PDB file of C-alpha atoms in Angstrom:
ATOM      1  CA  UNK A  72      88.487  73.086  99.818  1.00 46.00           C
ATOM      2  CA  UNK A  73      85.992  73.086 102.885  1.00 47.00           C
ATOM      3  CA  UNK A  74      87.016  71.597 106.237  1.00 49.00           C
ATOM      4  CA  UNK A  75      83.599  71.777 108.034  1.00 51.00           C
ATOM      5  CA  UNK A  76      82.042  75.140 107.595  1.00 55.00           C
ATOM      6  CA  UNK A  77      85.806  77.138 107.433  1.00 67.00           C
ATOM      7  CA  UNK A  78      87.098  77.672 103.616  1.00 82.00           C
ATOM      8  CA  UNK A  79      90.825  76.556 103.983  1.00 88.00           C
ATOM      9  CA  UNK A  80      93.328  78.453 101.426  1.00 88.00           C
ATOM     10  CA  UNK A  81      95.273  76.036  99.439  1.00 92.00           C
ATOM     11  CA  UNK A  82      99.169  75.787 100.642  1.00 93.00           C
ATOM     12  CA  UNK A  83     100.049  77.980  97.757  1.00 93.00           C
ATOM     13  CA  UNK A  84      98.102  80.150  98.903  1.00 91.00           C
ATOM     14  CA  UNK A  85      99.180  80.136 101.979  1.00 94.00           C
ATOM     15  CA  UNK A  86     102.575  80.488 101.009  1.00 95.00           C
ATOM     16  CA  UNK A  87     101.479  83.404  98.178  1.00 93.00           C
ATOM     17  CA  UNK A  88     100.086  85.164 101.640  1.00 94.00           C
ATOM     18  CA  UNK A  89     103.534  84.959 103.422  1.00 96.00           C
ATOM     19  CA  UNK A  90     105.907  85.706 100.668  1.00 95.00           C
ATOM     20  CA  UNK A  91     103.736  89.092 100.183  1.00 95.00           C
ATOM     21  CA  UNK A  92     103.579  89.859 103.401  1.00 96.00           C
ATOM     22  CA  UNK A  93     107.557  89.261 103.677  1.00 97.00           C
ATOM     23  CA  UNK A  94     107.862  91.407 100.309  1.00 95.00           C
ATOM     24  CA  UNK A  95     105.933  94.180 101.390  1.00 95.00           C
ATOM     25  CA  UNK A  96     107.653  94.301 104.615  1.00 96.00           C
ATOM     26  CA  UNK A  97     111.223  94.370 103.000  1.00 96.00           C
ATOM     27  CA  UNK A  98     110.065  97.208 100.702  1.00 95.00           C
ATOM     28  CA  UNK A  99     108.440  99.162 102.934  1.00 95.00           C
ATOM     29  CA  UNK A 100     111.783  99.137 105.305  1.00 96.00           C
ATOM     30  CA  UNK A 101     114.111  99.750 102.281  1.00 96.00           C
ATOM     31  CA  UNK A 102     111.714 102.483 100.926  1.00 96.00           C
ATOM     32  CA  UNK A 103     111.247 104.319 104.812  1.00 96.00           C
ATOM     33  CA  UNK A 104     114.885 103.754 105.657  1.00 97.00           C
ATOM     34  CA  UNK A 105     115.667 106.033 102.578  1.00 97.00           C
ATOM     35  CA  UNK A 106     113.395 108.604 103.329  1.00 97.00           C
ATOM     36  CA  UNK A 107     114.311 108.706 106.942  1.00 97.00           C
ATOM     37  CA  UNK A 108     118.112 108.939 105.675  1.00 98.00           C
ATOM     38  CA  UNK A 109     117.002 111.630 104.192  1.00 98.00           C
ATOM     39  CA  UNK A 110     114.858 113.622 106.899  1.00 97.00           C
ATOM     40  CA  UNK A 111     111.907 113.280 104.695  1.00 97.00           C
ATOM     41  CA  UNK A 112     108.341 112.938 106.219  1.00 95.00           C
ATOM     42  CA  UNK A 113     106.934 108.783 106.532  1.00 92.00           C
ATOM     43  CA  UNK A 114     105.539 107.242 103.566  1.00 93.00           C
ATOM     44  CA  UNK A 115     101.742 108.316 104.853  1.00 93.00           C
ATOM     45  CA  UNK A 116     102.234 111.839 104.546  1.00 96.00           C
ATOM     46  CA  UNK A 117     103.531 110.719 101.000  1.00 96.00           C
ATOM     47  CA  UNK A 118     100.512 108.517 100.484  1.00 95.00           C
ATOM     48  CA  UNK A 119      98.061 111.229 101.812  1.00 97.00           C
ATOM     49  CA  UNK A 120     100.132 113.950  99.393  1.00 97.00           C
ATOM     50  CA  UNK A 121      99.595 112.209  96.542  1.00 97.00           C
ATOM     51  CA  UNK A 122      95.797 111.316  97.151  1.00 96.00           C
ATOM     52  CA  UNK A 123      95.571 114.713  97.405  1.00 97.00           C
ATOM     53  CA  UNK A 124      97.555 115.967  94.338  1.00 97.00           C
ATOM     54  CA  UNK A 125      95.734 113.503  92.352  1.00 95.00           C
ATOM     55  CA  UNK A 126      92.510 115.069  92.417  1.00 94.00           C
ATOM     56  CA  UNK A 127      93.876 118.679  92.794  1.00 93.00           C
ATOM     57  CA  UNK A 128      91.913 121.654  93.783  1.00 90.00           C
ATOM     58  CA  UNK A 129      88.588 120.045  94.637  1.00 90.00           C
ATOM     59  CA  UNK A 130      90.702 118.249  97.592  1.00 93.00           C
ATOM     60  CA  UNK A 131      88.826 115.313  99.536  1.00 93.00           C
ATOM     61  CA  UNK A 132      87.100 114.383 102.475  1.00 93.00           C
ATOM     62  CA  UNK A 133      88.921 112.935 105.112  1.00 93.00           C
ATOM     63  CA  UNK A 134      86.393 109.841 104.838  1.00 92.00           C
ATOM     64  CA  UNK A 135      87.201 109.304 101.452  1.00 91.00           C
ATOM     65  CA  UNK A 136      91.186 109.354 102.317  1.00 94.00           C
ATOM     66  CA  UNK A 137      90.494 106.735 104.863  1.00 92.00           C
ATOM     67  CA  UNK A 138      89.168 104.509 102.505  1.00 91.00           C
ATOM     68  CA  UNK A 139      91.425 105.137  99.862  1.00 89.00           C
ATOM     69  CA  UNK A 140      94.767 104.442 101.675  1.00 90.00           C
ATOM     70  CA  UNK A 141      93.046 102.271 104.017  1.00 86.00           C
ATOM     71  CA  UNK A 142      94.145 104.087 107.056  1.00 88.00           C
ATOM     72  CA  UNK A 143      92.023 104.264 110.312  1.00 90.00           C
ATOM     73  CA  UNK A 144      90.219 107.511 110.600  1.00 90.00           C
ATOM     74  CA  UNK A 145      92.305 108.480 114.337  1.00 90.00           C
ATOM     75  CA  UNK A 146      95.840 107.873 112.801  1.00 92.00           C
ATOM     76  CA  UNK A 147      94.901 109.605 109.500  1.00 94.00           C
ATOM     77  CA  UNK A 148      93.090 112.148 111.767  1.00 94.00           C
ATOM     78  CA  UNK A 149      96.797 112.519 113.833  1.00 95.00           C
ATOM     79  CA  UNK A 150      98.748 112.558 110.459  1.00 96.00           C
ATOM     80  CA  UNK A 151      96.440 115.547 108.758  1.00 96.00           C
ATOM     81  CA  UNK A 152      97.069 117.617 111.729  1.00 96.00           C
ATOM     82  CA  UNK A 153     100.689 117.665 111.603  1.00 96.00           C
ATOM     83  CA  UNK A 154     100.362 117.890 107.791  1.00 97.00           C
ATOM     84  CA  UNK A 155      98.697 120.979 108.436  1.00 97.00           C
ATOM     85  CA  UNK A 156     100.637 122.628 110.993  1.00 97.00           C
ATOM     86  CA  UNK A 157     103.087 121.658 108.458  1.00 97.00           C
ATOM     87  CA  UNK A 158     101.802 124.092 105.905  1.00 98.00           C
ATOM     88  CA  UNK A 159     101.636 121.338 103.601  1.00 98.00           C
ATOM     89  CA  UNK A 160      97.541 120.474 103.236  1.00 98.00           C
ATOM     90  CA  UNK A 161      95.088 123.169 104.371  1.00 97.00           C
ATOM     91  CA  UNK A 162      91.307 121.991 105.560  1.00 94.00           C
ATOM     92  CA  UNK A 163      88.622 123.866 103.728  1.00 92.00           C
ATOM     93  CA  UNK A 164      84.147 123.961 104.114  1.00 89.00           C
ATOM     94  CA  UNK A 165      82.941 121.681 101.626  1.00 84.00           C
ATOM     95  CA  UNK A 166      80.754 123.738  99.811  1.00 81.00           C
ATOM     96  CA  UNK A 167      77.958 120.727  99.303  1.00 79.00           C
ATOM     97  CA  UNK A 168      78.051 120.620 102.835  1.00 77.00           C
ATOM     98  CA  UNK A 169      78.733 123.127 105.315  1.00 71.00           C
ATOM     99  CA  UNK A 170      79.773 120.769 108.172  1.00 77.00           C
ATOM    100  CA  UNK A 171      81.750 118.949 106.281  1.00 85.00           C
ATOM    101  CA  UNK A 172      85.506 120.012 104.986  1.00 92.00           C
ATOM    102  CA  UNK A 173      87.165 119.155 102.696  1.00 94.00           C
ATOM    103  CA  UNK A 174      91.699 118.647 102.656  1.00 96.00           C
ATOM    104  CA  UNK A 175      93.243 119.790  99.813  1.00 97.00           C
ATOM    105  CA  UNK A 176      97.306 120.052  99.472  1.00 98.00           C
ATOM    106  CA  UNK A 177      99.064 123.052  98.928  1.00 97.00           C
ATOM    107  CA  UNK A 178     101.575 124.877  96.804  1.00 97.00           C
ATOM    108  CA  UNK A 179     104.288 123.397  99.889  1.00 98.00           C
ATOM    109  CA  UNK A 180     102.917 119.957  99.812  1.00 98.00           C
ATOM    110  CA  UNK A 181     102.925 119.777  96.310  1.00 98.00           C
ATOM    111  CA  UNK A 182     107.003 121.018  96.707  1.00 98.00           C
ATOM    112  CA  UNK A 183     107.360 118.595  99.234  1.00 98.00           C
ATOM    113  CA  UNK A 184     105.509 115.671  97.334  1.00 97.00           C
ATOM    114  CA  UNK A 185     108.214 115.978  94.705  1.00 98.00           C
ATOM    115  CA  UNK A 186     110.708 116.278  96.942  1.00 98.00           C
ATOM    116  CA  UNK A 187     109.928 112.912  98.807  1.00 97.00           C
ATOM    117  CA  UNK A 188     109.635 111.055  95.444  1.00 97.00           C
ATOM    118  CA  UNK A 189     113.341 112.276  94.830  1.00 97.00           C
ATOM    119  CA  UNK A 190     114.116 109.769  97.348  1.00 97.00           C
ATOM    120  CA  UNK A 191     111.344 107.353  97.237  1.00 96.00           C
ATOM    121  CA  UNK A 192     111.757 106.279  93.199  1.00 96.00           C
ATOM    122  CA  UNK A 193     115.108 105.543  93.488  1.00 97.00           C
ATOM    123  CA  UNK A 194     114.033 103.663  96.860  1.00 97.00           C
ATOM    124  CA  UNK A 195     111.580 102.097  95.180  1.00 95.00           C
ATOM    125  CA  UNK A 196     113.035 100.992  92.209  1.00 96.00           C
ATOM    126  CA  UNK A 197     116.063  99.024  94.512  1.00 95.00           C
ATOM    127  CA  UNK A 198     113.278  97.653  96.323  1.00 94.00           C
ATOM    128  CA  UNK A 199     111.540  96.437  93.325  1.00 93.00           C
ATOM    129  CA  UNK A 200     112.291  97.874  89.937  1.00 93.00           C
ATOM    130  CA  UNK A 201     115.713  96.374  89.712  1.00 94.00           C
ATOM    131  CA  UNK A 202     114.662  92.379  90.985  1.00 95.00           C
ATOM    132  CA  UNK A 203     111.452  92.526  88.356  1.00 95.00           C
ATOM    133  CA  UNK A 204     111.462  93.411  84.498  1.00 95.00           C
ATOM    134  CA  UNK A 205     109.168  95.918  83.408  1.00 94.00           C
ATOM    135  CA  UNK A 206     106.902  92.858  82.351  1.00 96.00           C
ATOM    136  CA  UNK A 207     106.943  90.877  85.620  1.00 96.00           C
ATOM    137  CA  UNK A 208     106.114  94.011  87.495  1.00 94.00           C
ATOM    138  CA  UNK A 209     103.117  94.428  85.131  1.00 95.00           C
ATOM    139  CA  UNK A 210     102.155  91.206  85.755  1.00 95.00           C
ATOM    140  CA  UNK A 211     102.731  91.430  89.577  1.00 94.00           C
ATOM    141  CA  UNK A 212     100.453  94.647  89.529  1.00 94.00           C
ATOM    142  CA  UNK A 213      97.994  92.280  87.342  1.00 95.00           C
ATOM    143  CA  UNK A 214      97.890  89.683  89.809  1.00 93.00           C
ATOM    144  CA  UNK A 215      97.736  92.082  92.854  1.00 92.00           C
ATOM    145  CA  UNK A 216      94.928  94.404  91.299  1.00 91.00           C
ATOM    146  CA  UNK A 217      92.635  91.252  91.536  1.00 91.00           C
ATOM    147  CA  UNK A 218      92.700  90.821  95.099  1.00 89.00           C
ATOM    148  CA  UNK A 219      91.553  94.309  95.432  1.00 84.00           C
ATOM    149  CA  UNK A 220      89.087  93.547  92.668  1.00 81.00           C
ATOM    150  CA  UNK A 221      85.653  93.643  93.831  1.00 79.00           C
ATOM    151  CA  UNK A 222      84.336  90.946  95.952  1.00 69.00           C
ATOM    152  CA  UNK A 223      87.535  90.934  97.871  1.00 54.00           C
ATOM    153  CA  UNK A 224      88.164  91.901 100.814  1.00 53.00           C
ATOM    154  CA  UNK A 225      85.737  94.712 102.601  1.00 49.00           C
ATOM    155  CA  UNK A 226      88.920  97.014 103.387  1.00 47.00           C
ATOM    156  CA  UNK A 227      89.498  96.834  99.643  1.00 44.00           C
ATOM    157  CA  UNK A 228      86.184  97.741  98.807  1.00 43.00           C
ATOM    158  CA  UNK A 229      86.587 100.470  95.414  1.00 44.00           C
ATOM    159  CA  UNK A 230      85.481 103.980  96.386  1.00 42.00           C
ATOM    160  CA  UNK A 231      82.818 105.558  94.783  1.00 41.00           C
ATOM    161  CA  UNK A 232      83.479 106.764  91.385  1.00 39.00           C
ATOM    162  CA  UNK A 233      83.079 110.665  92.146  1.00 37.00           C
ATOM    163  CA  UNK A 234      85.991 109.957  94.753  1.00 37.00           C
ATOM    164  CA  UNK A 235      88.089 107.830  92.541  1.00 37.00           C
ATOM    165  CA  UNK A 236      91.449 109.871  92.009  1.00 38.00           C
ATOM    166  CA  UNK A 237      93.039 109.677  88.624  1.00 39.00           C
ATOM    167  CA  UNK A 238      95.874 108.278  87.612  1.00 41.00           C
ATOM    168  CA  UNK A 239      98.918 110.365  87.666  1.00 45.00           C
ATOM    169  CA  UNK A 240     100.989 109.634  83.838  1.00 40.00           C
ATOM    170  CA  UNK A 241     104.081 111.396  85.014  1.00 44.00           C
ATOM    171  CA  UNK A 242     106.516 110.950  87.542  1.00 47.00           C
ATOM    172  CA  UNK A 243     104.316 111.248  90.294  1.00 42.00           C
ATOM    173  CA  UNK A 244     103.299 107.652  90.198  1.00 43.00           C
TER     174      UNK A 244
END
């Protein structure tokens, strides 16, 4: 529906918007409550350890972690610094480009990746996994995947398929 030249969502829609952003909230506090129980790094340095685990060896460019997690380039920028002084991702020349580099995890943040998802599955799966059968959590992914689709919004744009990770099949999910 149009109300002069401003699209106006529908009031499910509306609500749809607030009971996600209330969901994702709630899960997000569960799941970082658990780590920080734990005295495990945030849920970024997961998200970046995983990127980077994904596509192994050849690593990425810091651009193309940006855009994947959606992160602004000075907090990810902040967060890959003390994952390096960490020992857990190293920075290395990209060898297409000798000005740019390249992050790629290491045998530690690999360790510690696993580590973190000790905590973070069972985390997750109180969050989620045990209010949703395996079939409603499909279908939530289902509906969810389309408003990153393309044609959504710009943050959600899909990366270039050289920089696309690949799916992990394990427990690394």
């Amino acid at each position: 529906m149009f109300s002069g030249m401003t699209r106006e969502p529908c009031e499910s829609a509306v609500r749809a918007w607030s009971q996600l952003m209330r969901a994702h909230q709630a899960a997000v506090t569960h799941v970082q409550g658990a780590m920080k129980a734990a005295n495990l790094p945030s849920l970024g340095c997961y998200d970046v350890l995983l990127e980077l685990e994904r596509v192994g060896d050849a690593g990425l460019r810091p651009v193309a972690l940006e855009r994947e997690l959606a992160m602004p380039q000075y907090g990810l920028s902040r967060l890959l610094a003390r994952l390096e002084e960490a020992g857990l991702v190293e920075r290395r020349s990209c060898p297409h480009d000798g000005r740019g580099q390249l992050v790629v995890i290491t045998e530690a943040g690999r360790e510690m990746r696993h580590k973190m998802w000790s905590v973070y599955a069972p985390a997750l799966h109180e969050a989620i996994g045990r209010r949703l059968s395996a079939a409603e959590s499909e279908g939530l992914a289902e509906l969810l995947g389309r408003l990153l689709a393309p044609g959504g919004c710009e943050a959600a744009a899909p990366l270039d398929e050289t920089l696309t990770p690949r799916p992990l099949t394990d427990e690394r999910r």
